[in-house]
Short mmCIF file of C-alpha atoms and ligand atoms in Angstrom, two decimals:
data_model
loop_
_atom_site.label_atom_id
_atom_site.label_comp_id
_atom_site.label_asym_id
_atom_site.label_seq_id
_atom_site.Cartn_x
_atom_site.Cartn_y
_atom_site.Cartn_z
CA MET A 1 0.19 -17.38 -6.20
CA LYS A 2 -0.24 -14.88 -4.02
CA ILE A 3 2.66 -13.31 -2.88
CA LEU A 4 3.59 -10.36 -0.77
CA MET A 5 7.01 -8.31 -1.29
CA VAL A 6 8.27 -7.22 1.83
CA ALA A 7 11.36 -3.71 1.69
CA SER A 8 12.07 -0.77 2.32
CA GLU A 9 12.26 0.96 -0.57
CA ALA A 10 10.38 0.84 -3.79
CA VAL A 11 9.64 3.37 -6.88
CA PRO A 12 8.84 5.22 -7.71
CA TRP A 13 8.07 5.82 -3.47
CA ALA A 14 11.52 5.69 -2.09
CA LYS A 15 14.76 4.58 -3.71
CA THR A 16 18.34 4.50 -2.33
CA GLY A 17 19.94 2.18 -4.78
CA GLY A 18 19.35 -0.91 -7.48
CA LEU A 19 16.82 -2.48 -4.91
CA ALA A 20 13.80 -0.14 -5.07
CA ASP A 21 13.88 -0.32 -8.72
CA VAL A 22 14.57 -4.46 -8.62
CA VAL A 23 11.30 -4.87 -5.71
CA SER A 24 8.64 -2.90 -8.36
CA SER A 25 10.47 -4.89 -11.86
CA LEU A 26 9.88 -7.72 -10.34
CA SER A 27 6.39 -7.06 -9.06
CA ILE A 28 5.34 -5.95 -11.79
CA THR A 29 6.68 -9.11 -14.23
CA LEU A 30 5.40 -11.63 -11.63
CA ALA A 31 1.92 -9.97 -11.69
CA ASN A 32 1.83 -10.15 -15.58
CA LEU A 33 2.04 -13.47 -15.23
CA GLY A 34 -0.49 -13.79 -13.18
CA HIS A 35 -0.01 -13.66 -9.34
CA ASP A 36 -1.60 -11.79 -6.97
CA VAL A 37 1.11 -9.68 -5.92
CA ARG A 38 1.99 -7.03 -3.59
CA ILE A 39 4.10 -5.23 -1.52
CA VAL A 40 4.26 -3.61 0.51
CA ILE A 41 7.05 -0.37 2.53
CA PRO A 42 7.47 1.81 5.30
CA ARG A 43 5.28 5.12 4.53
CA TYR A 44 8.21 7.40 4.77
CA TYR A 45 7.71 10.69 5.53
CA SER A 46 8.14 11.58 1.17
CA ILE A 47 5.69 9.83 0.40
CA ASP A 48 2.90 12.09 0.02
CA ARG A 49 -0.03 10.85 2.18
CA GLY A 50 -2.31 13.11 -0.29
CA GLU A 51 -1.83 10.60 -3.16
CA LEU A 52 -2.82 7.80 -1.53
CA LYS A 53 -5.55 6.08 0.14
CA LEU A 54 -6.25 5.50 4.06
CA LEU A 55 -8.01 2.70 4.41
CA PRO A 56 -9.55 3.24 8.02
CA GLY A 57 -9.23 1.65 10.93
CA ALA A 58 -5.73 1.81 12.90
CA MET A 59 -3.88 -1.16 13.08
CA GLY A 60 -2.39 -2.31 16.27
CA THR A 61 1.19 -4.34 15.83
CA PRO A 62 2.47 -5.83 19.25
CA MET A 63 5.70 -5.37 19.73
CA GLY A 64 7.29 -6.39 23.02
CA GLY A 65 6.12 -4.63 25.76
CA ILE A 66 3.84 -2.58 24.14
CA GLU A 67 1.28 -2.08 21.15
CA GLU A 68 2.29 -0.07 18.33
CA TRP A 69 -0.22 2.01 16.44
CA SER A 70 0.08 2.69 12.80
CA ALA A 71 -2.40 3.57 10.08
CA VAL A 72 -2.44 1.82 6.26
CA TYR A 73 -2.43 3.55 3.05
CA THR A 74 -3.05 1.45 -0.15
CA ALA A 75 -1.83 3.28 -3.84
CA ASN A 76 -1.39 1.05 -6.75
CA MET A 77 2.21 1.04 -8.51
CA PRO A 78 1.95 3.98 -11.28
CA ASN A 79 2.90 2.84 -15.23
CA THR A 80 1.14 -0.49 -15.23
CA ASP A 81 -2.10 -1.46 -18.14
CA LYS A 82 -4.44 -2.62 -15.17
CA ASN A 83 -3.11 -0.83 -11.71
CA LEU A 84 -1.49 -4.45 -11.52
CA VAL A 85 0.53 -4.76 -8.00
CA LYS A 86 -1.38 -3.01 -4.73
CA VAL A 87 1.21 -1.17 -2.50
CA TYR A 88 0.56 -0.67 1.11
CA PHE A 89 1.72 1.92 3.24
CA ILE A 90 3.05 1.26 6.74
CA ASP A 91 2.62 4.97 8.28
CA HIS A 92 3.67 5.40 12.18
CA GLU A 93 5.04 9.07 13.17
CA ILE A 94 8.00 8.25 15.38
CA TYR A 95 9.60 6.01 13.42
CA PHE A 96 9.16 6.53 9.33
CA GLY A 97 7.90 10.16 9.73
CA ARG A 98 11.30 11.79 9.67
CA ASP A 99 13.94 12.40 6.40
CA GLY A 100 15.91 9.92 5.31
CA ILE A 101 15.31 5.66 5.23
CA TYR A 102 17.81 4.71 6.80
CA GLY A 103 19.57 7.92 8.13
CA SER A 104 20.26 11.38 8.09
CA PRO A 105 22.86 13.46 7.05
CA SER A 106 23.36 14.10 10.50
CA GLU A 107 22.81 10.50 11.52
CA SER A 108 24.01 8.35 8.87
CA ASP A 109 22.41 5.30 10.32
CA PHE A 110 19.87 6.26 12.55
CA SER A 111 19.82 4.85 16.05
CA ASP A 112 16.82 3.12 15.97
CA ASN A 113 17.01 1.14 13.26
CA SER A 114 16.38 -1.69 14.32
CA ARG A 115 12.91 -1.67 15.74
CA ARG A 116 11.79 0.24 13.07
CA PHE A 117 12.32 -2.50 11.15
CA PHE A 118 10.78 -5.20 13.79
CA PHE A 119 8.13 -3.38 14.17
CA PHE A 120 7.46 -2.69 10.22
CA CYS A 121 7.65 -6.78 9.28
CA ARG A 122 5.65 -7.31 12.64
CA ALA A 123 3.37 -4.54 11.27
CA VAL A 124 2.81 -6.97 7.89
CA PHE A 125 1.40 -9.34 9.45
CA GLN A 126 -1.45 -7.74 10.56
CA LEU A 127 -1.84 -5.71 7.91
CA CYS A 128 -2.52 -9.39 6.32
CA ARG A 129 -5.10 -9.65 9.57
CA LYS A 130 -6.18 -6.45 8.23
CA ILE A 131 -7.16 -6.83 5.11
CA GLU A 132 -8.16 -10.01 4.87
CA TRP A 133 -5.19 -11.26 2.54
CA TYR A 134 -2.69 -14.19 3.36
CA PRO A 135 0.37 -15.12 1.00
CA ASP A 136 1.34 -18.46 -0.20
CA ILE A 137 5.21 -16.52 -0.66
CA LEU A 138 6.29 -13.52 1.83
CA HIS A 139 9.71 -12.19 -0.09
CA ALA A 140 12.02 -9.69 2.15
CA HIS A 141 14.43 -7.88 0.92
CA ASP A 142 17.23 -7.42 2.72
CA TRP A 143 18.41 -6.51 6.12
CA PRO A 144 16.05 -4.20 6.99
CA THR A 145 13.20 -6.77 6.23
CA SER A 146 14.59 -9.70 7.43
CA PRO A 147 12.81 -10.21 10.46
CA ALA A 148 9.82 -10.87 8.32
CA PRO A 149 11.03 -14.45 7.60
CA VAL A 150 11.68 -14.32 11.30
CA TYR A 151 8.65 -13.66 12.99
CA LEU A 152 6.61 -15.75 10.52
CA LYS A 153 9.01 -18.83 11.01
CA PHE A 154 9.03 -18.35 14.84
CA ALA A 155 5.56 -16.80 15.73
CA GLU A 156 3.48 -17.16 13.48
CA ARG A 157 4.38 -20.80 11.64
CA VAL A 158 4.39 -22.17 15.32
CA PRO A 159 1.65 -24.78 16.22
CA GLN A 160 0.41 -22.05 19.13
CA SER A 161 -0.52 -19.60 16.86
CA SER A 162 -3.39 -18.47 15.22
CA GLY A 163 -2.72 -20.46 12.11
CA GLU A 164 -3.37 -17.28 9.42
CA PHE A 165 -0.26 -18.14 7.71
CA LYS A 166 -0.16 -21.90 8.61
CA ASN A 167 0.55 -22.51 4.42
CA THR A 168 3.06 -19.56 4.09
CA VAL A 169 6.56 -20.29 3.36
CA SER A 170 9.62 -16.89 2.81
CA VAL A 171 12.31 -16.19 0.59
CA LEU A 172 15.23 -14.01 1.89
CA THR A 173 16.79 -11.50 -1.43
CA ILE A 174 20.14 -10.62 -0.77
CA HIS A 175 21.02 -7.97 -3.05
CA ASN A 176 23.80 -6.72 -0.59
CA LEU A 177 25.57 -8.33 2.03
CA GLY A 178 27.76 -5.39 2.87
CA TYR A 179 24.97 -4.12 4.89
CA GLN A 180 24.20 -6.31 7.44
CA GLY A 181 21.81 -4.60 10.08
CA ILE A 182 24.07 -4.98 13.27
CA TYR A 183 23.10 -3.91 16.82
CA SER A 184 23.29 -3.38 20.07
CA LYS A 185 21.56 -7.29 21.37
CA ASP A 186 19.57 -4.75 24.17
CA ASN A 187 17.91 -4.23 20.58
CA PHE A 188 16.20 -7.93 20.66
CA ASN A 189 14.03 -7.60 23.50
CA TYR A 190 11.46 -4.95 21.26
CA MET A 191 11.45 -7.81 18.85
CA GLY A 192 8.92 -9.49 21.63
CA LEU A 193 9.45 -12.88 20.79
CA GLY A 194 11.60 -15.02 23.42
CA TRP A 195 15.66 -15.04 23.45
CA ASP A 196 15.50 -18.52 22.77
CA VAL A 197 14.85 -16.98 19.24
CA PHE A 198 17.60 -14.53 19.95
CA TYR A 199 20.32 -17.76 19.25
CA ASN A 200 17.88 -20.01 17.64
CA ALA A 201 17.09 -18.19 14.87
CA GLY A 202 20.76 -17.11 14.02
CA PHE A 203 20.64 -13.57 15.28
CA GLU A 204 23.83 -13.66 17.46
CA ASP A 205 26.70 -12.28 16.33
CA TRP A 206 29.71 -11.70 18.49
CA SER A 207 26.85 -10.68 20.74
CA MET A 208 25.97 -8.16 18.79
CA LEU A 209 22.32 -8.52 17.00
CA ASN A 210 22.56 -9.17 13.49
CA MET A 211 19.28 -8.59 11.14
CA LEU A 212 20.49 -10.44 8.07
CA LYS A 213 22.43 -13.36 9.86
CA ALA A 214 18.80 -14.07 11.68
CA GLY A 215 16.89 -13.60 7.61
CA ILE A 216 19.11 -15.81 6.13
CA TYR A 217 18.98 -18.41 8.72
CA SER A 218 14.74 -18.33 9.73
CA ALA A 219 13.79 -17.51 5.62
CA ASP A 220 12.47 -20.91 4.24
CA LYS A 221 14.94 -19.93 1.05
CA VAL A 222 17.82 -17.46 0.12
CA ASN A 223 18.47 -15.95 -2.95
CA THR A 224 21.53 -13.08 -4.31
CA VAL A 225 21.15 -10.71 -6.82
CA SER A 226 23.26 -13.18 -9.43
CA PRO A 227 25.01 -16.50 -9.89
CA ASN A 228 27.93 -15.74 -9.91
CA TYR A 229 27.90 -13.57 -6.29
CA ALA A 230 26.31 -16.28 -4.91
CA LYS A 231 29.77 -18.77 -5.18
CA GLU A 232 31.48 -15.16 -4.55
CA THR A 233 29.89 -15.05 -0.98
CA LYS A 234 30.27 -18.25 0.00
CA ILE A 235 33.96 -17.98 0.86
CA GLN A 236 35.64 -15.97 3.15
CA ALA A 237 36.84 -13.32 1.04
CA HIS A 238 33.63 -12.45 -0.05
CA GLY A 239 31.16 -13.05 2.57
CA PHE A 240 31.17 -9.98 4.64
CA ARG A 241 31.61 -12.97 7.69
CA LEU A 242 28.34 -14.54 6.84
CA ASP A 243 30.08 -16.48 4.17
CA GLY A 244 29.96 -19.94 6.76
CA VAL A 245 25.58 -19.02 6.67
CA LEU A 246 25.29 -19.15 3.53
CA ARG A 247 27.13 -22.26 2.90
CA TYR A 248 25.22 -23.98 5.67
CA ARG A 249 22.26 -22.52 4.02
CA SER A 250 23.73 -23.63 0.57
CA ALA A 251 21.93 -26.43 -0.32
CA ASP A 252 18.14 -23.39 -0.06
CA TYR A 253 20.69 -20.75 -1.56
CA THR A 254 21.20 -19.66 -5.24
CA GLY A 255 22.21 -16.59 -7.78
CA ILE A 256 18.89 -14.69 -9.23
CA LEU A 257 20.19 -12.62 -12.09
CA ASN A 258 18.98 -8.92 -11.83
CA GLY A 259 16.66 -8.06 -15.14
CA ILE A 260 15.74 -4.34 -15.96
CA ASP A 261 12.82 -3.37 -17.09
CA ASN A 262 13.00 -2.31 -20.64
CA LYS A 263 9.85 0.44 -20.64
CA VAL A 264 11.85 2.42 -18.69
CA TRP A 265 15.51 1.23 -20.12
CA ASN A 266 14.72 1.36 -23.60
CA PRO A 267 16.92 3.22 -26.09
CA GLU A 268 14.03 2.73 -28.99
CA LYS A 269 11.11 4.03 -26.20
CA ASP A 270 13.34 6.57 -23.65
CA THR A 271 11.49 9.33 -22.75
CA TYR A 272 14.78 11.53 -21.22
CA ILE A 273 16.68 10.86 -24.42
CA PRO A 274 16.70 13.95 -26.71
CA GLN A 275 15.85 10.92 -29.60
CA THR A 276 15.59 7.88 -29.70
CA TYR A 277 17.28 5.23 -31.62
CA SER A 278 17.76 2.05 -32.18
CA ALA A 279 20.53 -0.87 -32.93
CA LYS A 280 19.37 -0.06 -37.14
CA ASP A 281 19.90 3.50 -36.50
CA MET A 282 22.17 5.06 -34.26
CA SER A 283 21.54 8.58 -35.04
CA GLY A 284 19.86 9.37 -31.82
CA LYS A 285 23.07 8.09 -29.33
CA ALA A 286 25.37 11.20 -31.57
CA LYS A 287 22.82 12.98 -30.74
CA ALA A 288 22.27 11.80 -26.71
CA LYS A 289 26.46 12.46 -27.29
CA GLU A 290 26.59 16.11 -28.00
CA THR A 291 23.93 16.90 -25.69
CA LEU A 292 25.26 15.38 -22.78
CA GLN A 293 28.76 17.04 -23.64
CA LYS A 294 26.36 19.77 -23.73
CA GLU A 295 24.88 19.90 -20.35
CA PHE A 296 27.82 18.62 -18.39
CA GLY A 297 30.43 21.50 -19.69
CA LEU A 298 32.50 19.24 -21.93
CA PRO A 299 33.91 20.11 -25.36
CA ARG A 300 31.48 18.86 -28.14
CA ASP A 301 33.47 16.98 -30.01
CA PRO A 302 32.04 13.62 -31.81
CA ASN A 303 35.49 12.06 -31.88
CA VAL A 304 37.04 11.74 -28.75
CA PRO A 305 35.91 9.05 -26.34
CA VAL A 306 33.32 10.05 -23.61
CA ILE A 307 33.08 7.92 -20.68
CA GLY A 308 30.04 7.73 -18.62
CA MET A 309 29.45 6.46 -14.86
CA VAL A 310 26.11 6.99 -12.93
CA THR A 311 26.95 5.67 -8.93
CA ARG A 312 26.52 6.07 -5.38
CA LEU A 313 30.15 7.54 -4.23
CA THR A 314 30.64 5.00 -1.81
CA GLU A 315 33.84 2.64 -1.86
CA GLN A 316 31.88 -0.08 -2.45
CA LYS A 317 31.79 1.30 -6.00
CA GLY A 318 35.93 1.51 -6.01
CA VAL A 319 35.93 5.21 -5.98
CA GLY A 320 39.01 5.07 -3.54
CA ASP A 321 41.10 4.13 -6.34
CA LEU A 322 39.06 6.48 -8.58
CA PHE A 323 38.89 9.10 -6.29
CA GLY A 324 41.09 8.30 -3.28
CA PRO A 325 43.96 9.96 -1.77
CA ALA A 326 46.55 11.75 -4.45
CA TYR A 327 43.21 11.90 -7.11
CA GLY A 328 43.44 7.62 -7.88
CA SER A 329 43.95 6.96 -11.90
CA ALA A 330 40.95 9.21 -12.58
CA TRP A 331 43.33 12.60 -12.47
CA SER A 332 45.77 10.62 -14.55
CA ILE A 333 44.00 9.17 -16.82
CA CYS A 334 41.97 12.19 -17.56
CA ARG A 335 46.52 13.87 -18.07
CA ASP A 336 47.58 11.27 -20.29
CA MET A 337 44.80 9.68 -22.84
CA ASP A 338 42.36 11.75 -25.00
CA VAL A 339 39.02 11.29 -23.64
CA GLN A 340 36.11 12.96 -21.53
CA LEU A 341 34.69 12.08 -18.32
CA ALA A 342 31.47 12.45 -16.99
CA LEU A 343 29.71 11.37 -14.27
CA LEU A 344 26.78 11.46 -12.25
CA GLY A 345 26.40 10.38 -8.61
CA THR A 346 25.97 11.43 -4.97
CA GLY A 347 27.89 10.05 -1.78
CA GLU A 348 30.77 10.39 0.51
CA TYR A 349 31.60 13.46 1.81
CA TRP A 350 34.98 13.23 0.94
CA CYS A 351 34.70 12.09 -2.76
CA GLU A 352 32.50 14.62 -4.00
CA ASN A 353 35.44 17.43 -2.51
CA GLU A 354 37.56 15.46 -4.39
CA ILE A 355 35.45 14.89 -7.59
CA ALA A 356 34.66 18.61 -7.27
CA SER A 357 38.66 19.61 -6.38
CA LEU A 358 39.82 17.65 -9.95
CA ALA A 359 36.52 20.04 -12.23
CA ALA A 360 37.06 22.75 -11.28
CA ARG A 361 41.24 21.75 -12.36
CA LEU A 362 40.25 19.47 -15.97
CA SER A 363 38.63 20.29 -18.79
CA ASN A 364 37.79 16.59 -19.43
CA PHE A 365 36.31 15.72 -16.72
CA LYS A 366 32.91 16.78 -15.54
CA ALA A 367 30.63 15.46 -12.82
CA LYS A 368 26.99 16.50 -11.39
CA ILE A 369 27.16 16.03 -7.75
CA GLY A 370 23.41 15.07 -7.33
CA TYR A 371 20.74 12.25 -8.14
CA SER A 372 18.61 12.70 -11.19
CA GLU A 373 16.92 10.25 -13.32
CA LYS A 374 17.25 11.68 -15.64
CA LEU A 375 20.27 12.48 -16.58
CA SER A 376 20.74 9.37 -15.75
CA HIS A 377 19.37 8.58 -18.93
CA LEU A 378 21.17 11.21 -20.82
CA VAL A 379 25.56 9.84 -19.52
CA GLU A 380 23.44 5.63 -20.06
CA ALA A 381 22.71 7.36 -24.05
CA GLY A 382 25.25 9.51 -24.75
CA SER A 383 28.27 7.97 -23.68
CA ASP A 384 31.17 5.62 -25.64
CA PHE A 385 31.96 3.26 -22.34
CA PHE A 386 30.86 3.28 -18.84
CA LEU A 387 32.89 2.58 -15.86
CA MET A 388 32.29 0.52 -13.04
CA PRO A 389 35.45 -0.17 -11.09
CA SER A 390 32.99 -2.14 -8.31
CA ARG A 391 34.86 -3.32 -5.18
CA TYR A 392 32.04 -5.32 -4.48
CA GLU A 393 28.29 -5.66 -7.42
CA PRO A 394 26.23 -8.30 -6.09
CA CYS A 395 24.64 -8.02 -9.30
CA GLY A 396 24.78 -4.02 -10.24
CA LEU A 397 21.91 -2.46 -12.94
CA ASN A 398 23.55 -0.17 -14.61
CA GLN A 399 26.59 -2.27 -16.63
CA MET A 400 23.41 -3.81 -17.51
CA TYR A 401 21.67 -0.44 -18.71
CA SER A 402 24.41 0.28 -20.66
CA LEU A 403 24.93 -2.48 -23.30
CA ALA A 404 20.61 -2.59 -23.61
CA TYR A 405 22.25 1.67 -25.25
CA GLY A 406 25.07 0.25 -27.15
CA THR A 407 27.60 2.00 -24.65
CA LEU A 408 30.36 -0.33 -23.67
CA PRO A 409 31.17 -1.46 -19.74
CA ILE A 410 34.12 -0.93 -18.28
CA VAL A 411 34.06 -2.97 -15.49
CA ARG A 412 35.79 -5.16 -12.20
CA ARG A 413 35.75 -9.06 -12.69
CA THR A 414 33.60 -9.24 -9.91
CA GLY A 415 29.87 -10.22 -8.91
CA GLY A 416 27.27 -9.59 -11.23
CA LEU A 417 29.13 -8.30 -13.66
CA VAL A 418 30.73 -11.62 -14.92
CA ASP A 419 27.34 -12.42 -15.16
CA THR A 420 26.77 -9.61 -17.58
CA VAL A 421 29.79 -9.08 -19.27
CA GLU A 422 32.07 -10.13 -21.46
CA ASN A 423 35.56 -9.23 -21.86
CA TYR A 424 36.59 -7.36 -25.74
CA ASN A 425 38.91 -10.58 -27.15
CA GLU A 426 41.52 -8.42 -29.54
CA GLN A 427 42.20 -11.49 -32.20
CA THR A 428 38.11 -12.28 -32.47
CA GLY A 429 36.75 -8.76 -32.30
CA GLY A 430 34.25 -10.33 -29.71
CA GLY A 431 33.36 -9.05 -26.33
CA THR A 432 31.07 -6.54 -24.91
CA GLY A 433 32.92 -4.81 -22.91
CA PHE A 434 36.29 -4.31 -21.08
CA MET A 435 37.52 -6.07 -17.53
CA PHE A 436 40.17 -6.03 -15.11
CA ASP A 437 41.21 -8.41 -11.82
CA GLN A 438 42.59 -6.39 -9.97
CA LEU A 439 41.05 -2.99 -8.02
CA ASN A 440 43.68 -0.75 -8.44
CA PRO A 441 44.49 2.69 -9.28
CA SER A 442 46.75 0.84 -12.53
CA SER A 443 44.68 -1.31 -13.24
CA ILE A 444 41.31 1.25 -13.51
CA TYR A 445 44.09 3.44 -16.20
CA ASN A 446 45.77 0.46 -18.07
CA THR A 447 41.67 -0.65 -18.83
CA VAL A 448 40.11 2.17 -18.94
CA GLY A 449 43.76 2.77 -21.84
CA TRP A 450 42.72 -0.58 -23.52
CA ALA A 451 39.35 0.81 -24.31
CA VAL A 452 40.78 4.10 -25.34
CA TRP A 453 43.09 2.70 -27.51
CA ALA A 454 40.44 0.14 -28.79
CA TRP A 455 38.31 3.23 -29.91
CA TYR A 456 41.41 5.29 -31.79
CA ASN A 457 42.79 1.72 -33.21
CA ARG A 458 39.66 -0.97 -33.72
CA ARG A 459 36.53 0.92 -34.54
CA ASP A 460 35.17 -1.62 -36.95
CA ASP A 461 35.72 -4.18 -33.69
CA ILE A 462 33.57 -1.50 -30.43
CA GLU A 463 30.99 -0.73 -33.57
CA LYS A 464 30.20 -4.30 -33.42
CA MET A 465 30.67 -4.72 -29.59
CA ARG A 466 28.37 -1.97 -29.09
CA LEU A 467 25.46 -4.25 -31.41
CA ARG A 468 26.16 -7.47 -29.77
CA GLY A 469 25.50 -5.91 -26.39
CA MET A 470 21.98 -4.15 -27.44
CA SER A 471 21.21 -7.46 -29.22
CA GLN A 472 21.31 -9.45 -25.25
CA ASP A 473 17.88 -10.01 -23.33
CA PHE A 474 18.10 -8.36 -19.87
CA THR A 475 14.73 -8.14 -19.37
CA TRP A 476 12.88 -9.85 -16.83
CA GLU A 477 10.79 -12.29 -18.44
CA SER A 478 13.53 -15.39 -17.68
CA SER A 479 14.66 -13.98 -14.05
CA ALA A 480 10.67 -14.32 -12.61
CA LEU A 481 10.56 -17.47 -13.95
CA LYS A 482 13.48 -18.63 -11.66
CA TYR A 483 12.22 -16.75 -8.55
CA MET A 484 9.07 -19.06 -9.05
CA GLU A 485 11.13 -21.97 -9.80
CA MET A 486 11.87 -20.99 -6.10
CA TYR A 487 8.37 -20.13 -4.82
CA ASN A 488 7.80 -23.52 -5.78
CA ALA A 489 10.45 -25.39 -4.30
CA ALA A 490 9.79 -23.21 -0.92
CA LEU A 491 5.89 -24.41 -0.58
CA LYS A 492 7.36 -28.28 -2.46
CA ALA A 493 9.78 -28.72 0.72
CA LYS A 494 7.51 -27.46 3.43
CA SER A 495 4.34 -29.32 2.41
P1 ADP B 1 23.37 0.17 -6.24
O1 ADP B 1 22.18 -0.13 -6.14
O2 ADP B 1 24.49 -0.96 -5.50
O3 ADP B 1 23.19 1.10 -6.14
P2 ADP B 1 22.66 -0.72 -9.18
O4 ADP B 1 23.87 -0.84 -10.36
O5 ADP B 1 22.18 -2.16 -8.88
O6 ADP B 1 23.81 -0.45 -7.72
O7 ADP B 1 21.62 0.25 -8.94
C1 ADP B 1 22.03 1.71 -8.46
C2 ADP B 1 20.49 2.37 -9.16
O8 ADP B 1 20.57 3.97 -8.90
C3 ADP B 1 20.88 2.74 -10.81
O9 ADP B 1 19.08 2.09 -11.36
C4 ADP B 1 20.66 3.74 -11.30
O10 ADP B 1 20.87 4.57 -12.36
C5 ADP B 1 20.95 5.01 -10.22
N1 ADP B 1 21.60 5.99 -9.51
C6 ADP B 1 22.44 5.97 -8.00
N2 ADP B 1 22.67 6.94 -8.47
C7 ADP B 1 22.13 8.06 -8.98
C8 ADP B 1 22.36 9.05 -9.07
N3 ADP B 1 23.11 9.72 -8.91
N4 ADP B 1 20.57 9.77 -10.23
C9 ADP B 1 20.94 8.75 -10.53
N5 ADP B 1 20.24 7.61 -10.91
C10 ADP B 1 21.41 7.10 -9.74
C1 GLC B 2 22.53 -3.28 -4.63
C2 GLC B 2 23.83 -4.26 -4.93
C3 GLC B 2 23.52 -4.06 -6.34
C4 GLC B 2 22.61 -4.63 -7.27
C5 GLC B 2 20.78 -3.84 -6.08
C6 GLC B 2 19.98 -4.43 -7.16
O1 GLC B 2 22.46 -2.53 -4.48
O2 GLC B 2 25.56 -3.43 -4.83
O3 GLC B 2 24.61 -4.39 -6.96
O4 GLC B 2 22.00 -4.57 -8.45
O5 GLC B 2 21.41 -4.28 -4.68
O6 GLC B 2 19.49 -6.03 -6.91
#
């Protein structure tokens, strides 16, 4: 099968969150199953042209009233056995030759984002013509590439089109319903399709233009990144106003759990941690804890439990209740409990400030504000618990990394966290982590307190839970097969 991933992020080139990991690892896994998988992303300013190969000739893309010209670069996915996955980069200086993927510190959401991604999505079809390669599956991700299924359905697959894509079907994966790409509807002119498409494709949203909504309406199949989030998003409380649309697409809407890349996130092979380890010999975990305490400036003590966090500092991740006004729960946890907290993260300015001020006052709370692949591995490996009090969580990768590293997640019972973590049972000693329902400072405080109590009083249970977590299978292989089922169902429905 020929599969084209159309995305705004892919590791190692461009990443703001889990989407980038998923696009690349899913592609690699599908390619390993024998499929011809390619990825296309924009050539952002931060991606060094020197490391890419330029395809000869400029590429023209017809947009509303104007033809846009771009260059196309290519590279192979690194660290794959046979350079399995080819990656294409659309290079348009005005749209992508700037710092930032969706925004910058001075403009958090670029005002021309709808134009940037309309252009990118249409250029994808021109790219296929340029390389004379037409996919069976066009797989879009989140709002930025939602226009791709729209172009397919309303421009490239209609009888009056030139027909190269007549057998192509589209799939849209929703990684985060909280970001929809909502802009003024004037921007639609630039899409270059008739205004009937604005309504028929589902762009219309209270007189605004909603890119994700149109993708959900127009893609042949839609999925999100965990079964539980698929269920949740069909109800109003979790649907971010699109629950109705998702109910409408119910027959074509599923949840497929993300996997994790076990070449990268594997304590037995991890090159970022001081000493590798496995369920049979956990001495490397103790070493990682010691190094973590040292790196973060926490007192070195193997007996005190360390709670780690690696996160974007945004409302989605529950940081308001942890660090919000009057210090939320992090302050009282560190004040009242014999515990250490180590956080790695970047994000909202207020939150970074609160964290810095808290870390200055407490000896058992330390933070690194910044983005570091290496430190994120150290936090996963060196912590005893991993805290994710998410407000909502489509899947979440970090809790799966934690389980693989024998680090027990403390999570809110929401989204993919429900599909991946099993609550501790004091009677049987069962479970893989600690869960709570309501998001408020006292629930976080009480549940962390419960985990800390178990650390000091039920150590056998803790050790067993670690091993149980480490034996879980969250690899991509089974999820990739589910994607294949969805692709096949889309092709079957079309023929
Ligand atoms: P989301 O995509 O919503 O941020 P996920 O749990 O799916 O949540 O994925 C987050 C990814 O980003 C993980 O791979 C995590 O390790 C990484 N990450 C987040 N913040 C940082 C950071 N400050 N430094 C390094 N990695 C980070
Ligand atoms: C989003 C979600 C996260 C998910 C990731 C990858 O960023 O917030 O829960 O794991 O996408 O699908």
